[in-house]
Coordinates of C-alpha atoms and ligand atoms in Angstrom, one line a residue:
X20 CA 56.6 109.6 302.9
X21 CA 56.4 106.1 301.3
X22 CA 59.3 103.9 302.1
X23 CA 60.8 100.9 300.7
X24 CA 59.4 98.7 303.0
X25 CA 55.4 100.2 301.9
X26 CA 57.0 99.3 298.8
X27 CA 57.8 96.2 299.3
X28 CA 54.5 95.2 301.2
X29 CA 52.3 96.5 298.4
X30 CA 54.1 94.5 296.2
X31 CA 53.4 91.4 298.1
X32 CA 49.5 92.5 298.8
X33 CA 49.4 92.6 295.4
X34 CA 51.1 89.5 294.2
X35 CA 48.7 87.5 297.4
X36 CA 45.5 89.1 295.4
X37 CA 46.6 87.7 291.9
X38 CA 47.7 84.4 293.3
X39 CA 44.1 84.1 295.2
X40 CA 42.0 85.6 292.1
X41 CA 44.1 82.9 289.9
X42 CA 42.6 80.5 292.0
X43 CA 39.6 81.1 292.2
X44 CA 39.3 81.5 288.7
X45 CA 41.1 78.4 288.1
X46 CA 38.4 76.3 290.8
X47 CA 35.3 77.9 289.1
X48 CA 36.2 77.2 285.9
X49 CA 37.2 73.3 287.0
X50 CA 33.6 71.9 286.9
X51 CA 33.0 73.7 283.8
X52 CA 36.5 72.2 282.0
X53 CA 34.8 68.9 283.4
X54 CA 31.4 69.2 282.4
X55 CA 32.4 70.2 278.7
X56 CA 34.6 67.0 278.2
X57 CA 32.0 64.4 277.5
X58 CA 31.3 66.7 274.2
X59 CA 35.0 67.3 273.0
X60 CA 36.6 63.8 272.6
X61 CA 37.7 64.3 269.2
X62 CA 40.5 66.1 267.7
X63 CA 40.3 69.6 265.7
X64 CA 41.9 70.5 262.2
X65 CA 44.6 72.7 263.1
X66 CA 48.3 71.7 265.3
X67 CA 49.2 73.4 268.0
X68 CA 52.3 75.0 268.6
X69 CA 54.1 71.4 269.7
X70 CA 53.0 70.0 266.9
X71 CA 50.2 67.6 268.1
X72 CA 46.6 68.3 267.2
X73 CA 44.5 69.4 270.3
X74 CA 41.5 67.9 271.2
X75 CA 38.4 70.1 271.4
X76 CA 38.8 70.0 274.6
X77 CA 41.9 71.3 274.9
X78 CA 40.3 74.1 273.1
X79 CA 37.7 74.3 275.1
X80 CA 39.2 74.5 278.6
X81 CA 42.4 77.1 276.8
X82 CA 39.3 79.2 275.7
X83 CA 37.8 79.6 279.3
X84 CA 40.8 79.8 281.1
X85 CA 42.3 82.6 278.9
X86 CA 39.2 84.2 279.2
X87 CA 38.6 84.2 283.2
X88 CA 42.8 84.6 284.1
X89 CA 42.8 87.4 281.0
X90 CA 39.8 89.3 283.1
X91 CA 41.9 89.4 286.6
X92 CA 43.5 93.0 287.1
X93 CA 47.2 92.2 287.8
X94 CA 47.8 89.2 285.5
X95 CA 49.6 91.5 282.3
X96 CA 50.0 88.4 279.7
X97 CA 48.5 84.8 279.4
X98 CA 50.0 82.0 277.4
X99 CA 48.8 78.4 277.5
X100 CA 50.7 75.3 275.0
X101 CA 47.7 75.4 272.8
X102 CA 49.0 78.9 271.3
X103 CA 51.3 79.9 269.6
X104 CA 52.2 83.1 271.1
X105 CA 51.9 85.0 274.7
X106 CA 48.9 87.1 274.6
X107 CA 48.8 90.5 276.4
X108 CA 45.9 91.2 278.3
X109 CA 46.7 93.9 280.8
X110 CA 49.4 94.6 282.6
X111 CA 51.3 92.7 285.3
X112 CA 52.4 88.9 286.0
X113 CA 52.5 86.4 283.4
X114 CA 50.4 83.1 283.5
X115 CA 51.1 80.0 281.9
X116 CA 48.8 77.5 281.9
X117 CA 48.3 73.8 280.2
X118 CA 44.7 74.0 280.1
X119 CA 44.0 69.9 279.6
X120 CA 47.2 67.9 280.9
X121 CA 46.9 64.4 279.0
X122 CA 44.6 64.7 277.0
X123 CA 45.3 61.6 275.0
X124 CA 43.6 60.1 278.9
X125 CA 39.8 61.5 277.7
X126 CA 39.3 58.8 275.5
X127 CA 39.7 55.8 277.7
X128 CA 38.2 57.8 280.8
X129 CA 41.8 58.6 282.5
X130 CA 43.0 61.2 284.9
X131 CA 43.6 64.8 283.8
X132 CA 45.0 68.1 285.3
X133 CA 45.0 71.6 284.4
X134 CA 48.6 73.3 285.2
X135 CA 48.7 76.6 286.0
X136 CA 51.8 78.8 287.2
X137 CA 52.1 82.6 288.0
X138 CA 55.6 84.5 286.7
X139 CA 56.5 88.0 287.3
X140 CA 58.9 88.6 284.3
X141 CA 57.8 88.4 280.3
X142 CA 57.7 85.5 279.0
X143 CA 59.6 83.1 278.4
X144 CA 60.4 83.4 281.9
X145 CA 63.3 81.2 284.3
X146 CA 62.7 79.5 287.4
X147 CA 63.6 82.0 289.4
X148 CA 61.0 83.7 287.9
X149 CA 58.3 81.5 289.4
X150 CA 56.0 82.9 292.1
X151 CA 53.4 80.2 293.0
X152 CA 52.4 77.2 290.7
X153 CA 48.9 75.2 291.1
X154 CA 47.5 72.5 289.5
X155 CA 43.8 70.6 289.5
X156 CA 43.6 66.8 289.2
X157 CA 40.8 65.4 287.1
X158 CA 40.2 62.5 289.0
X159 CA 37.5 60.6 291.0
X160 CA 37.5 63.8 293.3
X161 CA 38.2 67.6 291.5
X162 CA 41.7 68.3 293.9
X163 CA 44.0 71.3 293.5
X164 CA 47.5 71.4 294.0
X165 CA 49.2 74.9 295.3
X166 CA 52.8 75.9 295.8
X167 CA 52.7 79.6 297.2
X168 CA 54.7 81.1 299.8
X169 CA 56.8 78.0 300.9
X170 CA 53.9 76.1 301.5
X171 CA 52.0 73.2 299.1
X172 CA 47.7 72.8 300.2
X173 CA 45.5 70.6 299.0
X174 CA 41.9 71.5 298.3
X175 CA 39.1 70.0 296.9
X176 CA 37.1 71.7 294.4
X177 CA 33.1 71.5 294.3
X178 CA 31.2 71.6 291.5
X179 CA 29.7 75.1 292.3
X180 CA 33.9 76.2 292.2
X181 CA 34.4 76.6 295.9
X182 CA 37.2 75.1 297.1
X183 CA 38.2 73.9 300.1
X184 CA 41.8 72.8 302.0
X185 CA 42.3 69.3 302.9
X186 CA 45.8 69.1 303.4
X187 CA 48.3 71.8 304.7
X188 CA 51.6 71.9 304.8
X189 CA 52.1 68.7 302.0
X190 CA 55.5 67.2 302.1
X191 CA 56.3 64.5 300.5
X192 CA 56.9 61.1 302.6
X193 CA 60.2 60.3 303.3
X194 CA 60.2 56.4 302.4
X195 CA 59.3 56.5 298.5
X196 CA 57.5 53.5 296.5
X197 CA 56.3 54.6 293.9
X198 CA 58.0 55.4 289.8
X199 CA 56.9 56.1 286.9
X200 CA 58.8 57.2 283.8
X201 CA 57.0 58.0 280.3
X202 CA 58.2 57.8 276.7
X203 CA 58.9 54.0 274.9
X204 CA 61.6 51.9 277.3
X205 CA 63.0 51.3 273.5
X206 CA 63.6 55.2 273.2
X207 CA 65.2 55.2 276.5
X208 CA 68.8 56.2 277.1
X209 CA 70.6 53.3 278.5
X210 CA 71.9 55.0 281.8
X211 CA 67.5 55.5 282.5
X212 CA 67.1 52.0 281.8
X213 CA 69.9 50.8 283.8
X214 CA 68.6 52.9 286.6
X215 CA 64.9 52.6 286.1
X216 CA 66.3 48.5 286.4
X217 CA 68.0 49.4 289.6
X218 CA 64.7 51.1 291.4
X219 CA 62.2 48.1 290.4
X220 CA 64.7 45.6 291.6
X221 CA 63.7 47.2 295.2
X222 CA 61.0 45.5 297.0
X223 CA 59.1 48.6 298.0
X224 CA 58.9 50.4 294.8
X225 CA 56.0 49.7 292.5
X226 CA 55.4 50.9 289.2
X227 CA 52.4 53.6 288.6
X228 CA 52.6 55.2 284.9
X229 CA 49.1 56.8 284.1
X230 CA 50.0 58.9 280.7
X231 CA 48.9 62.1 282.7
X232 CA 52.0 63.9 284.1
X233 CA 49.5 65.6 286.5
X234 CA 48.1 62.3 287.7
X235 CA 51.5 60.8 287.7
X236 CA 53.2 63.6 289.8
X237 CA 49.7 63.6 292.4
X238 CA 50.5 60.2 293.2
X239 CA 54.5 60.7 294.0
X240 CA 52.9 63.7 296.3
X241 CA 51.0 61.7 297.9
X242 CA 52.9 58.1 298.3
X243 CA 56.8 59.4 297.6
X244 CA 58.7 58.3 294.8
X245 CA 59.5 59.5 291.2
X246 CA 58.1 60.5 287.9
X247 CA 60.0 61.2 284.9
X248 CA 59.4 62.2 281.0
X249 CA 62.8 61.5 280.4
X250 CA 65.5 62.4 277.6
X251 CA 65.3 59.8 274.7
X252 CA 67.3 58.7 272.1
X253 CA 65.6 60.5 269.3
X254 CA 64.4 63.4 271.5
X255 CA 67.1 64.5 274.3
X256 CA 65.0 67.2 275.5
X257 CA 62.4 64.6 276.0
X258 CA 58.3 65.6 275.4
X259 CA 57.2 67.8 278.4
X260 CA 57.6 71.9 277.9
X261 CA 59.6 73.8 280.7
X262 CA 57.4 76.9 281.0
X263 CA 53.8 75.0 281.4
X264 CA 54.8 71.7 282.8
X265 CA 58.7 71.8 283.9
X266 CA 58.6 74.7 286.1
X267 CA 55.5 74.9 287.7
X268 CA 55.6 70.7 288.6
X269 CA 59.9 71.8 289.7
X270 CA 58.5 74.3 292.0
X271 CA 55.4 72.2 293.2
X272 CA 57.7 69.1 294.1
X273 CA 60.5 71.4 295.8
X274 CA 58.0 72.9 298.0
X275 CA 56.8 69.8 299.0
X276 CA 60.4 69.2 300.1
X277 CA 61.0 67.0 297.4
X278 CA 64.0 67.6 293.9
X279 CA 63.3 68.0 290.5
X280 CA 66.1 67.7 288.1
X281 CA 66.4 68.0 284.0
X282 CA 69.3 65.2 284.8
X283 CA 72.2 67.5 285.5
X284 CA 70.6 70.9 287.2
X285 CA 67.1 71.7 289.6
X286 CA 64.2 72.6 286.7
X287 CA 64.1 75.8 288.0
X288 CA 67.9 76.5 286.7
X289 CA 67.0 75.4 283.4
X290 CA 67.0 77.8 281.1
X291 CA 65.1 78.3 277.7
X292 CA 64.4 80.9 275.3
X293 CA 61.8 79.6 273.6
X294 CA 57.8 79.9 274.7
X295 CA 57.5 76.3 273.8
X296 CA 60.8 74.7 274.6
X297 CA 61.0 70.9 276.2
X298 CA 62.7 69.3 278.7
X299 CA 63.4 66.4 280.5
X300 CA 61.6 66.4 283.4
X301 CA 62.5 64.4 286.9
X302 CA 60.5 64.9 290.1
X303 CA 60.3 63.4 293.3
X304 CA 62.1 62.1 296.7
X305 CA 65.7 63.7 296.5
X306 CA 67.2 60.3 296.9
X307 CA 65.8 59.1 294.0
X308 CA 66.3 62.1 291.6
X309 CA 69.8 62.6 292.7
X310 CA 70.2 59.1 291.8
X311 CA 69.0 59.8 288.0
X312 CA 71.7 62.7 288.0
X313 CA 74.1 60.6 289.2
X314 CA 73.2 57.8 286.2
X315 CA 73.1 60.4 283.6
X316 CA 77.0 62.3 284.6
X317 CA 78.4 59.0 283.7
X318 CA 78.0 59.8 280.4
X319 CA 79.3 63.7 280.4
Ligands
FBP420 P1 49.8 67.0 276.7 O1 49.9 68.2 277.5 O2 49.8 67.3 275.2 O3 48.6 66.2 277.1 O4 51.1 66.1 276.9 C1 51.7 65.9 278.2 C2 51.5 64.5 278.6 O5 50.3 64.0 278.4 C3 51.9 64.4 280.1 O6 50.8 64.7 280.9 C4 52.3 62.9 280.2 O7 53.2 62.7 281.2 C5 52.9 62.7 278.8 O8 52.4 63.7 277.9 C6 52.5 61.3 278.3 O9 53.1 61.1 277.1 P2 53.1 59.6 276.5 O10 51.8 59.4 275.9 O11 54.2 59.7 275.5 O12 53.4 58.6 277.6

């Protein structure tokens, strides 16, 4: 007779097959994202659901991804910020996916990242919803980022969309130096400037800001620190969306050992009921997000 535990360990067989066939789809796919930029610098006709108009690239790399995470038995509905609405296309988890993270970076040759992250709940979906989160980093090398099963790896990604680990078991390092927080410093809230004023008034912190989030975030993995899209005068919730950048880059940094933070709460207690909803979004060594928190309750 079955038992709970068969149950149970079913369940997780099945959720390690999805994660695995997510990635691979994600790492074949890569090169192809890559190869298909040169072609799609310029924007098409129509906004997406945030009201910015995609590049045809965006397009390009939403198409393919939505087409090879759609195919994978297990995965029940995909939604990526360049639609409007969750499509169903089986039955099982939910994937969320920014198919072309910074964008506005393809026309002056700048970083990149596609963010993926695997929910088993309909969407919207909460934090606590989250079951693994990944991401792949345009750069001089293709790398990809995974959060599954406690543990953050780092692979590099050929151009034939084989992958390969790097670096197991990332955490990030304990003495922090490097920031960067988007959004005009003349939209800024005057508790982030006072504080962004306080960290660069410390020797050992520099100032790294490359207008990709994925980019930004790679480099607080890999040299400790913090990135931010913060809240702003004229836009509180500030530009980043929870479900396809908030979470999945929450989960990624907490993993890693390190906090992520909306300013009061952990990203993955925010709560939103809206596909496309924003947040503020602060990641990185837990001294230096509690230290935004603490800023921003002065003003509660
Ligand atoms: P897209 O997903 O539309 O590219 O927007 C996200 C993003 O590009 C983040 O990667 C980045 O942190 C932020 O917007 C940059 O915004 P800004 O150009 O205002 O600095």
């Amino acid at each position: 007779m079955a038992t709970d535990d068969d149950a149970t360990s079913d369940r997780v067989n099945s959720v390690d097959r999805v994660f695995k066939k997510v990635l691979d789809a994600v790492a074949k796919t890569a090169p192809e994202i890559r190869e298909g930029l040169p072609t799609r610098r310029a924007k098409v006709e129509t906004e997406n659901p945030s009201g910015e108009t995609p590049l045809a690239a965006d397009v390009y790399a939403d198409e393919l991804l939505c087409e090879r995470i759609g195919d994978i038995e297990g995965v029940g509905t995909y939604a990526s910020e360049e639609r409007p609405e969750a499509q169903t296309v089986g039955s099982g988890l939910s994937v969320c996916v920014d198919p072309l993270d910074g964008s506005s970076n393809l026309k002056p040759n700048n970083t990149m990242g596609t963010i993926v992250a695997i929910y088993d709940s309909p969407l919207p979906a909460t934090g606590d919803d989250i079951l693994a989160a990944a991401y792949v980093l345009f750069g001089p090398t293709m790398t990809m980022i995974t959060a599954y099963d406690d543990t953050v790896t780092e692979y590099v990604i050929q151009d034939d969309g084989t992958y390969q680990a790097i670096r197991v078991d990332v955490t990030l390092p304990d003495d922090p130096t490097v920031y960067g927080f988007g959004g005009r410093v003349a939209d800024w809230v005057d508790e982030i400037t006072e504080y962004v004023r306080e960290i660069e008034s410390d020797p050992s912190m520099k100032l790294r800001y490359g207008g990709a989030m994925i980019g930004d975030v790679n480099q607080v993995l890999t040299y400790g620190g913090i990135f931010a899209y913060p809240t702003l005068a004229d836009a509180p919730e500030g530009k980043l969306r929870i479900q396809f950048e908030g979470y999945p880059v929450g989960y990624i940094v907490e993993t890693a050992g390190g906090a992520s933070s909306d300013g009061h709460q952990s990203l993955l207690a925010v709560e939103k009921d809206d596909l496309h909803a924003r947040t503020p979004v602060y990641v990185g060594n837990e001294s230096l997000v509690d230290g935004v928190e603490a800023h921003l309750s002065d003003d509660d």
